[in-house]
Amino acid sequence: MVSAVLHAVVIAAINFEPPDLQRFKDNIPALEIVLVNAKTESAPEKADALAQANLDRGGNTDEERRAKSSLPAPRDKPTETKVKPAEELKQTRKKAEVDAEAERQLQRVAELEKQAQALMTQAKSRQVTESEPVKQAEVPQPEKGRNREAVSQTLDRAALASAIADMARLEAQISKQQDEYQKRPKRKFVGARTQEYRFATYVEAWRQKVERVGNLNYPEAAREQKIYGQLRMTVSIKADGSLEKIEINQSSGHQVLDNAARRIVELAAPYSPFPEDIREDTDILSITRTWTFTRQDSLASD
């Protein structure tokens, strides 16, 4: 018992400290291992590095080298794409569509003009080139097979003459259509929502005159029969103020009102001649308006 107590006292007097593992870690050299793609039966006397297999020299040089693999190039950070607001994208897309439509219209006009010019050129060139064989056919042929060739030449001349006549007619028709197009009167069409001041002023004066004449000459049949309604009418006026034509675009459903509207427009004519700023690019002005025969027995336009 006394011996055990003495041993306990001695052990307690001894101070045990745990080992410093970090110190051992810092003092231990790094172990470098090389992976080789070949091996030999004999081990080298002095190894330069550790590997998974014995390799006593290798490669195609006597210099002290090791195969290395280059690191992959660092990837660039993806460029941040600035996202446009939805409204801005919508406006951009709409503008692109409008520009594309305008470009298509211009291309269409250019194509039509090019086709017309090509037809004229083709008609003239064929008339010249196809007339040459006729002259060549008049050259005397050898005696052999003269009759057969004479018949063939006669048929060829007839076919060529017919083709030339057709081309001449086509050329004349194209020229006539072009002349007629150039001579056609220059028209302008305006509705109730006229934006251009020069047309708006003239149309408003015209509307007031028609309404004034219409209320002074309101149809008695419509008043007596209590007929009311609305119609849409296009009135075409020449530059001197005279009427060219009247068209009912949408009937009121009552012949009495449709006829009364025509008669009122005719009674109000002639109208004022076009002012100079309209006359310079307009020969006929077509005005489309909606007219209403109201329950108060009056004529009004929108």
PDB file of C-alpha atoms in Angstrom:
ATOM      1  CA  MET A   1       0.000   0.000   0.000  1.00  0.00           C
ATOM      2  CA  VAL A   2       2.808   2.382   0.862  1.00  0.00           C
ATOM      3  CA  SER A   3       4.582   1.410  -2.379  1.00  0.00           C
ATOM      4  CA  ALA A   4       1.554   2.238  -4.475  1.00  0.00           C
ATOM      5  CA  VAL A   5       1.219   5.631  -2.850  1.00  0.00           C
ATOM      6  CA  LEU A   6       4.875   6.447  -3.528  1.00  0.00           C
ATOM      7  CA  HIS A   7       4.564   5.463  -7.181  1.00  0.00           C
ATOM      8  CA  ALA A   8       1.512   7.703  -7.538  1.00  0.00           C
ATOM      9  CA  VAL A   9       3.343  10.645  -6.041  1.00  0.00           C
ATOM     10  CA  VAL A  10       6.299  10.171  -8.410  1.00  0.00           C
ATOM     11  CA  ILE A  11       4.080   9.905 -11.509  1.00  0.00           C
ATOM     12  CA  ALA A  12       2.105  13.006 -10.547  1.00  0.00           C
ATOM     13  CA  ALA A  13       5.340  14.948 -10.135  1.00  0.00           C
ATOM     14  CA  ILE A  14       6.339  14.270 -13.730  1.00  0.00           C
ATOM     15  CA  ASN A  15       4.912  16.955 -16.212  1.00  0.00           C
ATOM     16  CA  PHE A  16       3.756  15.416 -19.507  1.00  0.00           C
ATOM     17  CA  GLU A  17       3.221  17.749 -22.486  1.00  0.00           C
ATOM     18  CA  PRO A  18       1.541  16.671 -25.774  1.00  0.00           C
ATOM     19  CA  PRO A  19       3.839  16.664 -28.814  1.00  0.00           C
ATOM     20  CA  ASP A  20       3.806  19.748 -31.124  1.00  0.00           C
ATOM     21  CA  LEU A  21       2.550  18.226 -34.348  1.00  0.00           C
ATOM     22  CA  GLN A  22       2.812  21.502 -36.292  1.00  0.00           C
ATOM     23  CA  ARG A  23       6.580  21.603 -35.624  1.00  0.00           C
ATOM     24  CA  PHE A  24       6.989  18.108 -37.043  1.00  0.00           C
ATOM     25  CA  LYS A  25       4.860  19.067 -40.063  1.00  0.00           C
ATOM     26  CA  ASP A  26       6.999  22.125 -40.846  1.00  0.00           C
ATOM     27  CA  ASN A  27      10.235  20.129 -40.579  1.00  0.00           C
ATOM     28  CA  ILE A  28       9.080  17.286 -42.822  1.00  0.00           C
ATOM     29  CA  PRO A  29      10.133  17.941 -46.445  1.00  0.00           C
ATOM     30  CA  ALA A  30       7.460  17.730 -49.193  1.00  0.00           C
ATOM     31  CA  LEU A  31       7.315  14.395 -50.973  1.00  0.00           C
ATOM     32  CA  GLU A  32       7.321  14.872 -54.779  1.00  0.00           C
ATOM     33  CA  ILE A  33       5.997  11.995 -56.883  1.00  0.00           C
ATOM     34  CA  VAL A  34       6.304  11.892 -60.672  1.00  0.00           C
ATOM     35  CA  LEU A  35       3.954   9.875 -62.897  1.00  0.00           C
ATOM     36  CA  VAL A  36       5.798   8.131 -65.741  1.00  0.00           C
ATOM     37  CA  ASN A  37       4.342   6.599 -68.895  1.00  0.00           C
ATOM     38  CA  ALA A  38       6.970   3.827 -69.210  1.00  0.00           C
ATOM     39  CA  LYS A  39       8.971   1.496 -66.986  1.00  0.00           C
ATOM     40  CA  THR A  40      12.195  -0.587 -66.982  1.00  0.00           C
ATOM     41  CA  GLU A  41      13.157  -3.894 -65.357  1.00  0.00           C
ATOM     42  CA  SER A  42      16.119  -2.390 -63.528  1.00  0.00           C
ATOM     43  CA  ALA A  43      15.895   0.348 -60.957  1.00  0.00           C
ATOM     44  CA  PRO A  44      18.208   3.365 -61.286  1.00  0.00           C
ATOM     45  CA  GLU A  45      21.215   3.470 -58.957  1.00  0.00           C
ATOM     46  CA  LYS A  46      20.328   7.027 -57.917  1.00  0.00           C
ATOM     47  CA  ALA A  47      16.711   8.066 -58.270  1.00  0.00           C
ATOM     48  CA  ASP A  48      15.959  11.671 -59.094  1.00  0.00           C
ATOM     49  CA  ALA A  49      12.297  11.387 -58.071  1.00  0.00           C
ATOM     50  CA  LEU A  50       9.716   8.960 -56.801  1.00  0.00           C
ATOM     51  CA  ALA A  51       7.325   7.394 -59.311  1.00  0.00           C
ATOM     52  CA  GLN A  52       4.730   4.620 -59.580  1.00  0.00           C
ATOM     53  CA  ALA A  53       7.241   2.399 -61.520  1.00  0.00           C
ATOM     54  CA  ASN A  54      11.002   1.970 -62.113  1.00  0.00           C
ATOM     55  CA  LEU A  55      12.348   4.034 -65.003  1.00  0.00           C
ATOM     56  CA  ASP A  56      16.083   4.090 -65.702  1.00  0.00           C
ATOM     57  CA  ARG A  57      16.372   6.976 -68.133  1.00  0.00           C
ATOM     58  CA  GLY A  58      13.951   7.749 -70.918  1.00  0.00           C
ATOM     59  CA  GLY A  59      13.164  10.272 -73.592  1.00  0.00           C
ATOM     60  CA  ASN A  60      15.289  11.584 -76.474  1.00  0.00           C
ATOM     61  CA  THR A  61      17.744  13.880 -74.659  1.00  0.00           C
ATOM     62  CA  ASP A  62      20.620  13.453 -72.173  1.00  0.00           C
ATOM     63  CA  GLU A  63      19.706  16.620 -70.309  1.00  0.00           C
ATOM     64  CA  GLU A  64      18.096  16.533 -66.896  1.00  0.00           C
ATOM     65  CA  ARG A  65      14.488  17.270 -67.826  1.00  0.00           C
ATOM     66  CA  ARG A  66      11.032  16.215 -66.767  1.00  0.00           C
ATOM     67  CA  ALA A  67       7.908  16.148 -68.802  1.00  0.00           C
ATOM     68  CA  LYS A  68       5.496  18.822 -67.727  1.00  0.00           C
ATOM     69  CA  SER A  69       1.944  19.568 -68.590  1.00  0.00           C
ATOM     70  CA  SER A  70       1.033  23.219 -69.068  1.00  0.00           C
ATOM     71  CA  LEU A  71      -1.828  24.585 -67.088  1.00  0.00           C
ATOM     72  CA  PRO A  72      -4.940  25.455 -69.049  1.00  0.00           C
ATOM     73  CA  ALA A  73      -5.326  29.132 -69.875  1.00  0.00           C
ATOM     74  CA  PRO A  74      -7.592  30.852 -67.427  1.00  0.00           C
ATOM     75  CA  ARG A  75     -11.000  31.510 -68.843  1.00  0.00           C
ATOM     76  CA  ASP A  76     -12.084  35.051 -69.253  1.00  0.00           C
ATOM     77  CA  LYS A  77     -14.942  36.131 -67.150  1.00  0.00           C
ATOM     78  CA  PRO A  78     -18.138  36.179 -69.150  1.00  0.00           C
ATOM     79  CA  THR A  79     -18.999  39.620 -70.357  1.00  0.00           C
ATOM     80  CA  GLU A  80     -21.994  40.981 -68.622  1.00  0.00           C
ATOM     81  CA  THR A  81     -24.789  41.690 -71.045  1.00  0.00           C
ATOM     82  CA  LYS A  82     -26.801  44.705 -70.235  1.00  0.00           C
ATOM     83  CA  VAL A  83     -30.450  43.770 -70.436  1.00  0.00           C
ATOM     84  CA  LYS A  84     -32.559  46.498 -71.932  1.00  0.00           C
ATOM     85  CA  PRO A  85     -35.913  47.287 -70.380  1.00  0.00           C
ATOM     86  CA  ALA A  86     -38.893  45.615 -72.012  1.00  0.00           C
ATOM     87  CA  GLU A  87     -40.331  48.908 -73.239  1.00  0.00           C
ATOM     88  CA  GLU A  88     -37.061  49.890 -74.928  1.00  0.00           C
ATOM     89  CA  LEU A  89     -36.842  46.502 -76.635  1.00  0.00           C
ATOM     90  CA  LYS A  90     -40.427  46.824 -77.808  1.00  0.00           C
ATOM     91  CA  GLN A  91     -39.824  50.268 -79.302  1.00  0.00           C
ATOM     92  CA  THR A  92     -36.627  49.087 -80.979  1.00  0.00           C
ATOM     93  CA  ARG A  93     -38.418  46.092 -82.483  1.00  0.00           C
ATOM     94  CA  LYS A  94     -41.319  48.258 -83.677  1.00  0.00           C
ATOM     95  CA  LYS A  95     -38.963  50.775 -85.282  1.00  0.00           C
ATOM     96  CA  ALA A  96     -37.113  47.925 -87.018  1.00  0.00           C
ATOM     97  CA  GLU A  97     -40.406  46.563 -88.386  1.00  0.00           C
ATOM     98  CA  VAL A  98     -41.437  49.994 -89.693  1.00  0.00           C
ATOM     99  CA  ASP A  99     -38.044  50.509 -91.322  1.00  0.00           C
ATOM    100  CA  ALA A 100     -38.200  47.043 -92.881  1.00  0.00           C
ATOM    101  CA  GLU A 101     -41.699  47.677 -94.267  1.00  0.00           C
ATOM    102  CA  ALA A 102     -40.618  51.025 -95.742  1.00  0.00           C
ATOM    103  CA  GLU A 103     -37.587  49.344 -97.288  1.00  0.00           C
ATOM    104  CA  ARG A 104     -39.799  46.619 -98.810  1.00  0.00           C
ATOM    105  CA  GLN A 105     -42.118  49.233-100.324  1.00  0.00           C
ATOM    106  CA  LEU A 106     -39.186  51.101-101.868  1.00  0.00           C
ATOM    107  CA  GLN A 107     -37.773  47.864-103.254  1.00  0.00           C
ATOM    108  CA  ARG A 108     -41.172  46.965-104.709  1.00  0.00           C
ATOM    109  CA  VAL A 109     -41.473  50.312-106.498  1.00  0.00           C
ATOM    110  CA  ALA A 110     -37.933  49.960-107.832  1.00  0.00           C
ATOM    111  CA  GLU A 111     -38.680  46.439-109.089  1.00  0.00           C
ATOM    112  CA  LEU A 112     -41.833  47.584-110.907  1.00  0.00           C
ATOM    113  CA  GLU A 113     -39.977  50.427-112.586  1.00  0.00           C
ATOM    114  CA  LYS A 114     -37.160  48.069-113.530  1.00  0.00           C
ATOM    115  CA  GLN A 115     -39.601  45.549-115.020  1.00  0.00           C
ATOM    116  CA  ALA A 116     -41.315  48.217-117.113  1.00  0.00           C
ATOM    117  CA  GLN A 117     -37.967  49.455-118.401  1.00  0.00           C
ATOM    118  CA  ALA A 118     -36.868  45.883-119.143  1.00  0.00           C
ATOM    119  CA  LEU A 119     -40.030  45.261-121.179  1.00  0.00           C
ATOM    120  CA  MET A 120     -39.413  48.357-123.257  1.00  0.00           C
ATOM    121  CA  THR A 121     -35.772  47.432-123.841  1.00  0.00           C
ATOM    122  CA  GLN A 122     -36.687  43.842-124.670  1.00  0.00           C
ATOM    123  CA  ALA A 123     -39.324  44.918-127.149  1.00  0.00           C
ATOM    124  CA  LYS A 124     -36.916  47.215-128.972  1.00  0.00           C
ATOM    125  CA  SER A 125     -34.004  44.733-128.969  1.00  0.00           C
ATOM    126  CA  ARG A 126     -36.136  41.868-130.304  1.00  0.00           C
ATOM    127  CA  GLN A 127     -37.501  44.022-133.039  1.00  0.00           C
ATOM    128  CA  VAL A 128     -33.948  44.777-134.193  1.00  0.00           C
ATOM    129  CA  THR A 129     -32.400  41.321-133.755  1.00  0.00           C
ATOM    130  CA  GLU A 130     -35.297  39.347-135.168  1.00  0.00           C
ATOM    131  CA  SER A 131     -35.466  41.496-138.298  1.00  0.00           C
ATOM    132  CA  GLU A 132     -31.936  40.454-139.314  1.00  0.00           C
ATOM    133  CA  PRO A 133     -32.794  36.836-140.320  1.00  0.00           C
ATOM    134  CA  VAL A 134     -35.399  38.194-142.714  1.00  0.00           C
ATOM    135  CA  LYS A 135     -32.676  40.035-144.628  1.00  0.00           C
ATOM    136  CA  GLN A 136     -30.397  37.012-144.510  1.00  0.00           C
ATOM    137  CA  ALA A 137     -33.153  34.768-145.831  1.00  0.00           C
ATOM    138  CA  GLU A 138     -33.171  36.744-149.063  1.00  0.00           C
ATOM    139  CA  VAL A 139     -29.627  35.570-149.935  1.00  0.00           C
ATOM    140  CA  PRO A 140     -29.789  32.979-152.840  1.00  0.00           C
ATOM    141  CA  GLN A 141     -29.283  29.382-151.736  1.00  0.00           C
ATOM    142  CA  PRO A 142     -27.455  26.617-153.636  1.00  0.00           C
ATOM    143  CA  GLU A 143     -29.385  24.734-156.300  1.00  0.00           C
ATOM    144  CA  LYS A 144     -29.534  21.543-154.192  1.00  0.00           C
ATOM    145  CA  GLY A 145     -32.724  21.451-152.170  1.00  0.00           C
ATOM    146  CA  ARG A 146     -33.761  24.912-153.393  1.00  0.00           C
ATOM    147  CA  ASN A 147     -37.504  24.212-153.275  1.00  0.00           C
ATOM    148  CA  ARG A 148     -37.439  22.783-149.753  1.00  0.00           C
ATOM    149  CA  GLU A 149     -35.372  25.655-148.423  1.00  0.00           C
ATOM    150  CA  ALA A 150     -37.565  28.174-150.217  1.00  0.00           C
ATOM    151  CA  VAL A 151     -40.625  26.800-148.450  1.00  0.00           C
ATOM    152  CA  SER A 152     -38.774  26.840-145.114  1.00  0.00           C
ATOM    153  CA  GLN A 153     -37.643  30.420-145.679  1.00  0.00           C
ATOM    154  CA  THR A 154     -41.175  31.489-146.500  1.00  0.00           C
ATOM    155  CA  LEU A 155     -42.444  29.963-143.223  1.00  0.00           C
ATOM    156  CA  ASP A 156     -39.587  31.529-141.279  1.00  0.00           C
ATOM    157  CA  ARG A 157     -40.280  34.956-142.751  1.00  0.00           C
ATOM    158  CA  ALA A 158     -43.962  34.647-141.901  1.00  0.00           C
ATOM    159  CA  ALA A 159     -43.219  33.594-138.297  1.00  0.00           C
ATOM    160  CA  LEU A 160     -40.660  36.361-137.883  1.00  0.00           C
ATOM    161  CA  ALA A 161     -42.984  38.942-139.365  1.00  0.00           C
ATOM    162  CA  SER A 162     -45.719  37.842-136.960  1.00  0.00           C
ATOM    163  CA  ALA A 163     -43.330  37.977-133.984  1.00  0.00           C
ATOM    164  CA  ILE A 164     -42.139  41.440-134.996  1.00  0.00           C
ATOM    165  CA  ALA A 165     -45.723  42.635-135.297  1.00  0.00           C
ATOM    166  CA  ASP A 166     -46.546  41.229-131.857  1.00  0.00           C
ATOM    167  CA  MET A 167     -43.547  42.961-130.336  1.00  0.00           C
ATOM    168  CA  ALA A 168     -44.506  46.234-132.008  1.00  0.00           C
ATOM    169  CA  ARG A 169     -48.005  45.962-130.590  1.00  0.00           C
ATOM    170  CA  LEU A 170     -46.607  45.184-127.156  1.00  0.00           C
ATOM    171  CA  GLU A 171     -44.286  48.176-127.321  1.00  0.00           C
ATOM    172  CA  ALA A 172     -47.128  50.426-128.392  1.00  0.00           C
ATOM    173  CA  GLN A 173     -49.327  49.110-125.579  1.00  0.00           C
ATOM    174  CA  ILE A 174     -46.641  49.731-122.952  1.00  0.00           C
ATOM    175  CA  SER A 175     -46.030  53.244-124.267  1.00  0.00           C
ATOM    176  CA  LYS A 176     -49.738  53.963-124.229  1.00  0.00           C
ATOM    177  CA  GLN A 177     -50.108  52.742-120.654  1.00  0.00           C
ATOM    178  CA  GLN A 178     -47.195  54.880-119.551  1.00  0.00           C
ATOM    179  CA  ASP A 179     -48.642  57.930-121.273  1.00  0.00           C
ATOM    180  CA  GLU A 180     -52.058  57.322-119.729  1.00  0.00           C
ATOM    181  CA  TYR A 181     -50.499  56.927-116.303  1.00  0.00           C
ATOM    182  CA  GLN A 182     -48.614  60.200-116.684  1.00  0.00           C
ATOM    183  CA  LYS A 183     -51.763  61.989-117.856  1.00  0.00           C
ATOM    184  CA  ARG A 184     -53.942  60.728-115.008  1.00  0.00           C
ATOM    185  CA  PRO A 185     -55.046  63.483-112.627  1.00  0.00           C
ATOM    186  CA  LYS A 186     -53.240  63.697-109.323  1.00  0.00           C
ATOM    187  CA  ARG A 187     -55.662  62.734-106.575  1.00  0.00           C
ATOM    188  CA  LYS A 188     -55.649  63.296-102.849  1.00  0.00           C
ATOM    189  CA  PHE A 189     -57.942  61.483-100.427  1.00  0.00           C
ATOM    190  CA  VAL A 190     -58.857  63.009 -97.078  1.00  0.00           C
ATOM    191  CA  GLY A 191     -61.142  61.864 -94.292  1.00  0.00           C
ATOM    192  CA  ALA A 192     -62.575  63.366 -91.137  1.00  0.00           C
ATOM    193  CA  ARG A 193     -59.195  63.309 -89.382  1.00  0.00           C
ATOM    194  CA  THR A 194     -57.225  65.541 -91.705  1.00  0.00           C
ATOM    195  CA  GLN A 195     -53.887  66.523 -90.208  1.00  0.00           C
ATOM    196  CA  GLU A 196     -52.404  68.724 -92.933  1.00  0.00           C
ATOM    197  CA  TYR A 197     -53.431  72.333 -92.441  1.00  0.00           C
ATOM    198  CA  ARG A 198     -53.856  73.209 -96.115  1.00  0.00           C
ATOM    199  CA  PHE A 199     -56.417  70.385 -96.569  1.00  0.00           C
ATOM    200  CA  ALA A 200     -58.053  70.819 -93.161  1.00  0.00           C
ATOM    201  CA  THR A 201     -58.925  74.457 -93.822  1.00  0.00           C
ATOM    202  CA  TYR A 202     -60.431  73.764 -97.234  1.00  0.00           C
ATOM    203  CA  VAL A 203     -62.363  70.676 -96.065  1.00  0.00           C
ATOM    204  CA  GLU A 204     -63.825  72.478 -93.050  1.00  0.00           C
ATOM    205  CA  ALA A 205     -65.121  75.321 -95.238  1.00  0.00           C
ATOM    206  CA  TRP A 206     -66.606  72.741 -97.631  1.00  0.00           C
ATOM    207  CA  ARG A 207     -68.324  70.874 -94.754  1.00  0.00           C
ATOM    208  CA  GLN A 208     -69.906  74.004 -93.349  1.00  0.00           C
ATOM    209  CA  LYS A 209     -71.321  74.928 -96.772  1.00  0.00           C
ATOM    210  CA  VAL A 210     -72.822  71.456 -97.312  1.00  0.00           C
ATOM    211  CA  GLU A 211     -74.414  71.453 -93.846  1.00  0.00           C
ATOM    212  CA  ARG A 212     -75.867  74.940 -94.375  1.00  0.00           C
ATOM    213  CA  VAL A 213     -77.362  74.016 -97.763  1.00  0.00           C
ATOM    214  CA  GLY A 214     -78.549  70.669 -96.384  1.00  0.00           C
ATOM    215  CA  ASN A 215     -80.443  72.216 -93.493  1.00  0.00           C
ATOM    216  CA  LEU A 216     -82.044  74.757 -95.839  1.00  0.00           C
ATOM    217  CA  ASN A 217     -83.107  71.958 -98.171  1.00  0.00           C
ATOM    218  CA  TYR A 218     -83.849  69.173 -95.709  1.00  0.00           C
ATOM    219  CA  PRO A 219     -85.856  66.386 -97.429  1.00  0.00           C
ATOM    220  CA  GLU A 220     -89.576  66.744 -96.710  1.00  0.00           C
ATOM    221  CA  ALA A 221     -90.164  63.017 -97.172  1.00  0.00           C
ATOM    222  CA  ALA A 222     -87.710  62.206 -94.399  1.00  0.00           C
ATOM    223  CA  ARG A 223     -89.321  64.783 -92.091  1.00  0.00           C
ATOM    224  CA  GLU A 224     -92.865  63.592 -92.789  1.00  0.00           C
ATOM    225  CA  GLN A 225     -92.053  59.874 -92.502  1.00  0.00           C
ATOM    226  CA  LYS A 226     -89.771  60.365 -89.502  1.00  0.00           C
ATOM    227  CA  ILE A 227     -86.859  58.717 -91.268  1.00  0.00           C
ATOM    228  CA  TYR A 228     -83.464  59.104 -89.659  1.00  0.00           C
ATOM    229  CA  GLY A 229     -80.134  57.546 -90.450  1.00  0.00           C
ATOM    230  CA  GLN A 230     -76.453  57.825 -91.182  1.00  0.00           C
ATOM    231  CA  LEU A 231     -74.440  57.304 -94.355  1.00  0.00           C
ATOM    232  CA  ARG A 232     -70.824  57.601 -95.510  1.00  0.00           C
ATOM    233  CA  MET A 233     -70.199  59.469 -98.738  1.00  0.00           C
ATOM    234  CA  THR A 234     -67.123  60.437-100.801  1.00  0.00           C
ATOM    235  CA  VAL A 235     -67.303  63.667-102.808  1.00  0.00           C
ATOM    236  CA  SER A 236     -64.580  64.312-105.419  1.00  0.00           C
ATOM    237  CA  ILE A 237     -63.949  67.965-106.299  1.00  0.00           C
ATOM    238  CA  LYS A 238     -61.867  69.287-109.186  1.00  0.00           C
ATOM    239  CA  ALA A 239     -59.298  72.055-108.844  1.00  0.00           C
ATOM    240  CA  ASP A 240     -61.746  74.657-110.162  1.00  0.00           C
ATOM    241  CA  GLY A 241     -64.336  73.729-107.494  1.00  0.00           C
ATOM    242  CA  SER A 242     -66.659  71.743-109.759  1.00  0.00           C
ATOM    243  CA  LEU A 243     -67.909  68.265-108.902  1.00  0.00           C
ATOM    244  CA  GLU A 244     -66.273  65.221-110.466  1.00  0.00           C
ATOM    245  CA  LYS A 245     -68.379  62.487-108.842  1.00  0.00           C
ATOM    246  CA  ILE A 246     -70.327  61.463-105.734  1.00  0.00           C
ATOM    247  CA  GLU A 247     -70.100  57.975-104.225  1.00  0.00           C
ATOM    248  CA  ILE A 248     -72.157  56.443-101.415  1.00  0.00           C
ATOM    249  CA  ASN A 249     -69.646  54.242 -99.582  1.00  0.00           C
ATOM    250  CA  GLN A 250     -72.084  53.023 -96.951  1.00  0.00           C
ATOM    251  CA  SER A 251     -75.835  53.399 -97.387  1.00  0.00           C
ATOM    252  CA  SER A 252     -78.129  54.639 -94.639  1.00  0.00           C
ATOM    253  CA  GLY A 253     -80.548  51.864 -95.475  1.00  0.00           C
ATOM    254  CA  HIS A 254     -83.097  54.398 -96.737  1.00  0.00           C
ATOM    255  CA  GLN A 255     -83.137  55.415-100.377  1.00  0.00           C
ATOM    256  CA  VAL A 256     -84.765  58.711 -99.397  1.00  0.00           C
ATOM    257  CA  LEU A 257     -81.771  59.745 -97.302  1.00  0.00           C
ATOM    258  CA  ASP A 258     -79.165  58.532 -99.814  1.00  0.00           C
ATOM    259  CA  ASN A 259     -80.812  60.481-102.636  1.00  0.00           C
ATOM    260  CA  ALA A 260     -81.218  63.550-100.417  1.00  0.00           C
ATOM    261  CA  ALA A 261     -77.499  63.521 -99.564  1.00  0.00           C
ATOM    262  CA  ARG A 262     -76.542  63.432-103.252  1.00  0.00           C
ATOM    263  CA  ARG A 263     -78.960  66.241-104.065  1.00  0.00           C
ATOM    264  CA  ILE A 264     -77.654  68.439-101.225  1.00  0.00           C
ATOM    265  CA  VAL A 265     -74.023  68.075-102.404  1.00  0.00           C
ATOM    266  CA  GLU A 266     -75.066  68.932-105.960  1.00  0.00           C
ATOM    267  CA  LEU A 267     -77.043  71.981-104.780  1.00  0.00           C
ATOM    268  CA  ALA A 268     -74.056  73.263-102.802  1.00  0.00           C
ATOM    269  CA  ALA A 269     -71.756  73.079-105.868  1.00  0.00           C
ATOM    270  CA  PRO A 270     -69.694  74.696-107.215  1.00  0.00           C
ATOM    271  CA  TYR A 271     -67.251  74.973-104.362  1.00  0.00           C
ATOM    272  CA  SER A 272     -64.254  77.220-103.886  1.00  0.00           C
ATOM    273  CA  PRO A 273     -61.327  76.629-106.268  1.00  0.00           C
ATOM    274  CA  PHE A 274     -58.247  75.036-104.719  1.00  0.00           C
ATOM    275  CA  PRO A 275     -55.772  77.467-103.173  1.00  0.00           C
ATOM    276  CA  GLU A 276     -52.329  77.557-104.728  1.00  0.00           C
ATOM    277  CA  ASP A 277     -50.681  75.296-102.129  1.00  0.00           C
ATOM    278  CA  ILE A 278     -53.207  72.514-102.910  1.00  0.00           C
ATOM    279  CA  ARG A 279     -53.384  73.116-106.662  1.00  0.00           C
ATOM    280  CA  GLU A 280     -49.618  72.652-107.116  1.00  0.00           C
ATOM    281  CA  ASP A 281     -49.800  68.879-106.450  1.00  0.00           C
ATOM    282  CA  THR A 282     -53.536  68.038-106.503  1.00  0.00           C
ATOM    283  CA  ASP A 283     -55.947  67.904-109.441  1.00  0.00           C
ATOM    284  CA  ILE A 284     -58.846  66.179-107.663  1.00  0.00           C
ATOM    285  CA  LEU A 285     -59.601  66.199-103.938  1.00  0.00           C
ATOM    286  CA  SER A 286     -61.768  63.306-102.681  1.00  0.00           C
ATOM    287  CA  ILE A 287     -63.395  64.011 -99.308  1.00  0.00           C
ATOM    288  CA  THR A 288     -64.940  61.147 -97.322  1.00  0.00           C
ATOM    289  CA  ARG A 289     -67.325  62.052 -94.508  1.00  0.00           C
ATOM    290  CA  THR A 290     -70.149  60.492 -92.467  1.00  0.00           C
ATOM    291  CA  TRP A 291     -73.438  62.406 -92.688  1.00  0.00           C
ATOM    292  CA  THR A 292     -76.284  62.084 -90.221  1.00  0.00           C
ATOM    293  CA  PHE A 293     -79.936  62.983 -90.699  1.00  0.00           C
ATOM    294  CA  THR A 294     -80.823  63.600 -87.043  1.00  0.00           C
ATOM    295  CA  ARG A 295     -84.084  63.311 -85.134  1.00  0.00           C
ATOM    296  CA  GLN A 296     -84.114  67.095 -84.914  1.00  0.00           C
ATOM    297  CA  ASP A 297     -84.576  67.172 -88.721  1.00  0.00           C
ATOM    298  CA  SER A 298     -81.125  68.536 -89.363  1.00  0.00           C
ATOM    299  CA  LEU A 299     -78.059  67.427 -91.320  1.00  0.00           C
ATOM    300  CA  ALA A 300     -74.731  67.051 -89.492  1.00  0.00           C
ATOM    301  CA  SER A 301     -71.296  65.671 -90.297  1.00  0.00           C
ATOM    302  CA  ASP A 302     -68.658  64.236 -87.983  1.00  0.00           C
TER     303      ASP A 302
END
